[in-house]
PDB file of C-alpha atoms in Angstrom:
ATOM      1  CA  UNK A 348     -10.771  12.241   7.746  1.00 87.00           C
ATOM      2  CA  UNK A 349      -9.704  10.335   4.542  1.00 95.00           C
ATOM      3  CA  UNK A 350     -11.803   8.112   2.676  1.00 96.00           C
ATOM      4  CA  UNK A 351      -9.821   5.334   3.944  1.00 96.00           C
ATOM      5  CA  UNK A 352     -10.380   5.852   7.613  1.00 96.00           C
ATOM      6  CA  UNK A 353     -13.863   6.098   6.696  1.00 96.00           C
ATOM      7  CA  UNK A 354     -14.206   3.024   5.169  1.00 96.00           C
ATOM      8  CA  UNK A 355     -12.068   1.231   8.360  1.00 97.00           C
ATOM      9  CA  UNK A 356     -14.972   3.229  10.564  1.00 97.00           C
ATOM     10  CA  UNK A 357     -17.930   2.108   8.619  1.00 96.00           C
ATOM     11  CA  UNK A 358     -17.292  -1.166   8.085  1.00 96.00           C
ATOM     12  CA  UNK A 359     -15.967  -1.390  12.137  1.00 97.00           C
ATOM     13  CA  UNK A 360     -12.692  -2.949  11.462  1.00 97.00           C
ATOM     14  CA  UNK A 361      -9.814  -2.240  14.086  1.00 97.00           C
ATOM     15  CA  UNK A 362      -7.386  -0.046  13.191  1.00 97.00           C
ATOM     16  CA  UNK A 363      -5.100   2.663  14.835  1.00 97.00           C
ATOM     17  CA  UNK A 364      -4.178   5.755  13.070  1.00 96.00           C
ATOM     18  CA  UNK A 365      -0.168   7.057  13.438  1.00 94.00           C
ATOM     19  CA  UNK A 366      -0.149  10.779  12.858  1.00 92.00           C
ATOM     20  CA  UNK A 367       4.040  12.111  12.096  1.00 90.00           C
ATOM     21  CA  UNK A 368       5.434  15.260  10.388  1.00 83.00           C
ATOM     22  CA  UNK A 369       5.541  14.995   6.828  1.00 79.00           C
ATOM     23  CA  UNK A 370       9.022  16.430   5.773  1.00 77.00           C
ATOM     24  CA  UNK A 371       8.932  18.029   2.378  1.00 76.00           C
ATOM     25  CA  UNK A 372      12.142  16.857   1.573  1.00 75.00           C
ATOM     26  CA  UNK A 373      11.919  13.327   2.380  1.00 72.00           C
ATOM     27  CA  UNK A 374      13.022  10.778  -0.044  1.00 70.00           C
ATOM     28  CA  UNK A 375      11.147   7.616   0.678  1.00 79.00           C
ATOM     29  CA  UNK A 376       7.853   8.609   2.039  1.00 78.00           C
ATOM     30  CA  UNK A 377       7.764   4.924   3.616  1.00 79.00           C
ATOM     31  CA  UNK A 378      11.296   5.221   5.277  1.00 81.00           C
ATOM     32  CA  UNK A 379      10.344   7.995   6.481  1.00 84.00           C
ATOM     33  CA  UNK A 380       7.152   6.768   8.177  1.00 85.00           C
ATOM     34  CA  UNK A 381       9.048   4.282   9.743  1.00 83.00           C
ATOM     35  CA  UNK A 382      11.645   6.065  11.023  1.00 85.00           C
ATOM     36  CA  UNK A 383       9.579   9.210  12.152  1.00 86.00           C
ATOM     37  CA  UNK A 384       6.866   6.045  13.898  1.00 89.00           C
ATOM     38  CA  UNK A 385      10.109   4.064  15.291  1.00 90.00           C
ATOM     39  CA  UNK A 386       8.471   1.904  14.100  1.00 91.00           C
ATOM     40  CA  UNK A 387      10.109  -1.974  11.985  1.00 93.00           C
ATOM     41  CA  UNK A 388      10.485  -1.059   8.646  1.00 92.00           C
ATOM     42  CA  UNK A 389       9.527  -4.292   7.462  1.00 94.00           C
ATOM     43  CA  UNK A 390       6.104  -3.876   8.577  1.00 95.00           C
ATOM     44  CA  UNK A 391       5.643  -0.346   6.377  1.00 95.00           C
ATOM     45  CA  UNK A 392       4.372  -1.280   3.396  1.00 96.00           C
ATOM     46  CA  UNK A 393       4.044   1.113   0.304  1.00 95.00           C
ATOM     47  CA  UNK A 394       1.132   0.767  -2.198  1.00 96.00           C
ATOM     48  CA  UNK A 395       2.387   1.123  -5.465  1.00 96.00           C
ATOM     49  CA  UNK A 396       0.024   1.253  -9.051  1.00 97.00           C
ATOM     50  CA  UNK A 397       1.398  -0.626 -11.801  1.00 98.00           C
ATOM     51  CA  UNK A 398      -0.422  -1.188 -15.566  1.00 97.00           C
ATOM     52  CA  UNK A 399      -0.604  -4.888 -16.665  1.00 97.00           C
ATOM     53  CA  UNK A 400      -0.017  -5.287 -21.214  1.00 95.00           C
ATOM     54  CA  UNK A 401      -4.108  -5.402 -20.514  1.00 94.00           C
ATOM     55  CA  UNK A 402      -4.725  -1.320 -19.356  1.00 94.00           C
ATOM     56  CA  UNK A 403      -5.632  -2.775 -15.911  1.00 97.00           C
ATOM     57  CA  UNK A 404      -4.257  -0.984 -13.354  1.00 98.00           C
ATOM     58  CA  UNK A 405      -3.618  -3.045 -10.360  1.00 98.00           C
ATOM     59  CA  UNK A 406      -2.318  -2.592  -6.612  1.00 98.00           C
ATOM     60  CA  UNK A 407       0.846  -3.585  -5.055  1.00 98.00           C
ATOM     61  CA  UNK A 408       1.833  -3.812  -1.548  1.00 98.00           C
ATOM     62  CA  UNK A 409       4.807  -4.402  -0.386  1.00 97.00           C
ATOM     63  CA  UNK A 410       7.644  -3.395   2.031  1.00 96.00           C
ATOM     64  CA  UNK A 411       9.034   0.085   2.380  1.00 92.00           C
ATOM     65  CA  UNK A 412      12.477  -1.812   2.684  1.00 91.00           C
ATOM     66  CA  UNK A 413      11.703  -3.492  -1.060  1.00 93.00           C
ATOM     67  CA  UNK A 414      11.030  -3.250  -4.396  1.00 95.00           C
ATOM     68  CA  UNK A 415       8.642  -4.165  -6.399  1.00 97.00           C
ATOM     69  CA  UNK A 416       9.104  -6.976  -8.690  1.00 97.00           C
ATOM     70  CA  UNK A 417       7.252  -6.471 -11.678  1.00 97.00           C
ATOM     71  CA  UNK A 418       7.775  -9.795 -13.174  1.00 97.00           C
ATOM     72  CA  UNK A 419       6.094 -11.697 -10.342  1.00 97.00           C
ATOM     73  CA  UNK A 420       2.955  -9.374 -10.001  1.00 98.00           C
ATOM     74  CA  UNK A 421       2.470  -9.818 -13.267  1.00 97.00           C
ATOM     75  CA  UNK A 422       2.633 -13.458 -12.767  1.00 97.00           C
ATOM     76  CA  UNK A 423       0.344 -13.085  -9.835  1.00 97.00           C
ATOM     77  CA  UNK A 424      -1.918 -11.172 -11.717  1.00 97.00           C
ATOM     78  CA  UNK A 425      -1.953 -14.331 -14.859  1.00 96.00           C
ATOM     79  CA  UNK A 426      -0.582 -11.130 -17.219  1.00 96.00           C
ATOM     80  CA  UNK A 427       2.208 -11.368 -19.321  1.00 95.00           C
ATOM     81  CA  UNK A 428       3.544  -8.220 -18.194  1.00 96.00           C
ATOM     82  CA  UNK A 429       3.161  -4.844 -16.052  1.00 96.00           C
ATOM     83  CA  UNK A 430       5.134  -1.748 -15.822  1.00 97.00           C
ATOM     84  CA  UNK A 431       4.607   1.315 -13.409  1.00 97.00           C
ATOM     85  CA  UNK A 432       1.810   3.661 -14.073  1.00 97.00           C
ATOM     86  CA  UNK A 433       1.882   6.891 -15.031  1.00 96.00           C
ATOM     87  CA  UNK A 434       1.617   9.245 -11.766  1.00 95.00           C
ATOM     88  CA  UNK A 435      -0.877  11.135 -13.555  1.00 96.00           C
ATOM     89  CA  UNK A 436      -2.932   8.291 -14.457  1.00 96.00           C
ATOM     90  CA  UNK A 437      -2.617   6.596 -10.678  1.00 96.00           C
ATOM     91  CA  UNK A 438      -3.490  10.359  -8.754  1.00 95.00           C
ATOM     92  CA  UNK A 439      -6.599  10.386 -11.094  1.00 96.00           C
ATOM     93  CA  UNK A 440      -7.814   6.692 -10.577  1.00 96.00           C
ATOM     94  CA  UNK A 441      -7.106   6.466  -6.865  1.00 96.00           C
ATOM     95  CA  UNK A 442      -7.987   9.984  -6.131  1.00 95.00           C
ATOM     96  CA  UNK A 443      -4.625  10.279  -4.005  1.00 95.00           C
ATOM     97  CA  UNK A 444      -1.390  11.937  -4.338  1.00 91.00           C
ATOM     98  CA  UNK A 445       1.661   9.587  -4.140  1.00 87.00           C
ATOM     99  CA  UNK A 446       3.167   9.357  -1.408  1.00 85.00           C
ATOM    100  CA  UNK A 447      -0.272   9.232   0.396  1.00 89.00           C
ATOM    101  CA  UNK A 448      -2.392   6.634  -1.798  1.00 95.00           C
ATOM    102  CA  UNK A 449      -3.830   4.167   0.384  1.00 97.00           C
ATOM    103  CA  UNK A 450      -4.970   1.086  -0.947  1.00 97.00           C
ATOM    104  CA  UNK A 451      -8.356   1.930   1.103  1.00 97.00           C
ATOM    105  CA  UNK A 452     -10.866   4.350  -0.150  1.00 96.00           C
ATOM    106  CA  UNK A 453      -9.713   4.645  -3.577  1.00 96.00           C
ATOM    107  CA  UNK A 454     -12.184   6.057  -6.444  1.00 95.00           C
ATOM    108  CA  UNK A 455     -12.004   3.391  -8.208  1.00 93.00           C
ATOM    109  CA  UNK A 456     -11.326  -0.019  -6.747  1.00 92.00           C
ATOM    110  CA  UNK A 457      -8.517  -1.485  -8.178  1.00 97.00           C
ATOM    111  CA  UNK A 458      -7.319  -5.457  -7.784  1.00 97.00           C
ATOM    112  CA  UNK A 459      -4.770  -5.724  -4.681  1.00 98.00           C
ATOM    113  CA  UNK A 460      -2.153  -7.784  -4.425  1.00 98.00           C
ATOM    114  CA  UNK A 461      -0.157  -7.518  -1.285  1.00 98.00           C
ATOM    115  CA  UNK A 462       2.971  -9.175  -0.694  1.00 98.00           C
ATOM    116  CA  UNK A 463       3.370 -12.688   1.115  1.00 97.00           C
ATOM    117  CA  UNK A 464       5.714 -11.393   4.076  1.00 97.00           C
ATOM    118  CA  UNK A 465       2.382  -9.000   5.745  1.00 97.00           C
ATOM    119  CA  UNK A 466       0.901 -12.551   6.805  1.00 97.00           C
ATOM    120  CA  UNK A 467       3.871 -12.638   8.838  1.00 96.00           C
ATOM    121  CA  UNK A 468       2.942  -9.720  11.277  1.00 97.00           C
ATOM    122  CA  UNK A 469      -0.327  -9.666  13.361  1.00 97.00           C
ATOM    123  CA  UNK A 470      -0.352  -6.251  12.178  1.00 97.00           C
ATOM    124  CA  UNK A 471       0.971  -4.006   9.188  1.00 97.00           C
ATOM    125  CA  UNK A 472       1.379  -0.019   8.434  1.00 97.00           C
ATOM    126  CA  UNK A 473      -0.066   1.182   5.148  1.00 97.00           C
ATOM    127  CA  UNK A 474      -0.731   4.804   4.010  1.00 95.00           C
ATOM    128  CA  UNK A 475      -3.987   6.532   5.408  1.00 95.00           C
ATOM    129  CA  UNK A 476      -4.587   8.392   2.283  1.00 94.00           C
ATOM    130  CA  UNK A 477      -2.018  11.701   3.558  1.00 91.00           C
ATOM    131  CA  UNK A 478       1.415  12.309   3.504  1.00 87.00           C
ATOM    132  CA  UNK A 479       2.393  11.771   7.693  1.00 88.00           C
ATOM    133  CA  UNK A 480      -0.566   9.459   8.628  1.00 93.00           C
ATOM    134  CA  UNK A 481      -0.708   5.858   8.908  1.00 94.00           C
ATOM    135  CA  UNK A 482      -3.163   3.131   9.237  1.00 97.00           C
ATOM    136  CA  UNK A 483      -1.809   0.551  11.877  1.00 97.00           C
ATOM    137  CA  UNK A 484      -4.350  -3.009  11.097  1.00 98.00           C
ATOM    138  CA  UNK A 485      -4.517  -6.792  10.530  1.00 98.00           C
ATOM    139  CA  UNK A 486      -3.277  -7.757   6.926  1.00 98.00           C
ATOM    140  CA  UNK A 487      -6.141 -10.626   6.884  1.00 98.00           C
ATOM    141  CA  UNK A 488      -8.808  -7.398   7.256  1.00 98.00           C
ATOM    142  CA  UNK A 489      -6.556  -5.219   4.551  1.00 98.00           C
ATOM    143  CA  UNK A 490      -7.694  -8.404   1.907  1.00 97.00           C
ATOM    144  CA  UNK A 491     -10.326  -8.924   2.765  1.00 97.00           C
ATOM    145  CA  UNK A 492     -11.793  -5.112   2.533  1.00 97.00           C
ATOM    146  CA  UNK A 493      -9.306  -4.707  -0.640  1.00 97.00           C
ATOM    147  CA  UNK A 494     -11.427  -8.071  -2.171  1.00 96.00           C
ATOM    148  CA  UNK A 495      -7.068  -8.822  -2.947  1.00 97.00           C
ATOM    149  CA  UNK A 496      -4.669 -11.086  -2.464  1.00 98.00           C
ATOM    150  CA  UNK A 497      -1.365 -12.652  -1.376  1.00 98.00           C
ATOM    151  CA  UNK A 498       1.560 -13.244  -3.366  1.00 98.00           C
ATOM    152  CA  UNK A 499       5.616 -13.254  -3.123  1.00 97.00           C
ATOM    153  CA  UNK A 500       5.679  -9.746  -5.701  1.00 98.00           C
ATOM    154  CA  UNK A 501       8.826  -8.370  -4.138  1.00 95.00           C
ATOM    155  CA  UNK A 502      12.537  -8.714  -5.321  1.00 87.00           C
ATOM    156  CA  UNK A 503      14.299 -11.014  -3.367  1.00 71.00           C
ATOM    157  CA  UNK A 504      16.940  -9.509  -1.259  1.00 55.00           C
ATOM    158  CA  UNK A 505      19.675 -12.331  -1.843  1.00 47.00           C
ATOM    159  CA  UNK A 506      20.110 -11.859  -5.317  1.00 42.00           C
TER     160      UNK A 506
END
C-alpha cells in the first residue's frame, strides 16, 4: 500500500480507500476522480506544492473544482509571496508523482494548508499517493496528522 495508507493504518485513523481506473489521457486527475467515484466534486480536493520567496515548499489543498490562489497562501503562510514548484523539485521532496501526491506520507513533511471550505464536509477525498485511488476521511484528522492548517487559499468563484 502507499505510505499514506500506512500512516492512516498506524496511527488508527478512519478512513476508506476509493480504488477507479486511472485513464492515461485524463486532463484533471481530480475531475476525473470525481467523476469516475460519482462522487461531489467539491469534496475532491487536489494537493498542490507551491515555493514561498523563502525556498519553503509548502502544501495546498484545495478543491478539484478551484484554483489555487497564490496570493492568499502566501498570506496564510505570513510570506510575501509563492509561486508553483517545479514538478521536479515537488516528485523529489514528496516522493510522489503528480497527479498522485498525497499530502500523507510524504518524504519530507512539508507545512499544509488546506482550504477553509473541507470544514464544511464531515468528510473529504484527497489523493492516496496513486493515480486512481483515493483516501475518503475527516478533514479535522487530515490537520491534525498533516500538523497544518485552515485558510480561505482558493480563488473566489464570483470574481
Amino acid at each position: 500500500m502507499t505510505p499514506a495508507v500506512n500512516i492512516l493504518k498506524k496511527k488508527k485513523i478512519a478512513y476508506t480507500l476509493h480504488r477507479y481506473h486511472h485513464d492515461q489521457s485524463a486532463h484533471s486527475y481530480g475531475l476525473e476522480a470525481a467523476q469516475k467515484l460519482d462522487l461531489p466534486p467539491e469534496r475532491v480536493f487536489k494537493t498542490l506544492v507551491a515555493s514561498l520567496d523563502t525556498g519553503e515548499l509548502v502544501v495546498a489543498i484545495v478543491p478539484v473544482t478551484s484554483m489555487l490562489n497564490l496570493k492568499l497562501l502566501a498570506r496564510a503562510c505570513t510570506s510575501k509571496k509563492c509561486a508553483m514548484a517545479e514538478k521536479t523539485l515537488v516528485e523529489k521532496t514528496t516522493g510522489y508523482v503528480l497527479g498522485g501526491i498525497s499530502p500523507l506520507g510524504q518524504k519530507k513533511q512539508l507545512r499544509t494548508i488546506i482550504d477553509s471550505s473541507a470544514k464544511l464536509f464531515k468528510t473529504m477525498y484527497i489523493s492516496a499517493g496513486r493515480r486512481g485511488l483515493e483516501i475518503e476521511m475527516n478533514p479535522l484528522d487530515l490537520v491534525h496528522l498533516t500538523r497544518g492548517s485552515f485558510a480561505a487559499i482558493m480563488e473566489d468563484s464570483s470574481s
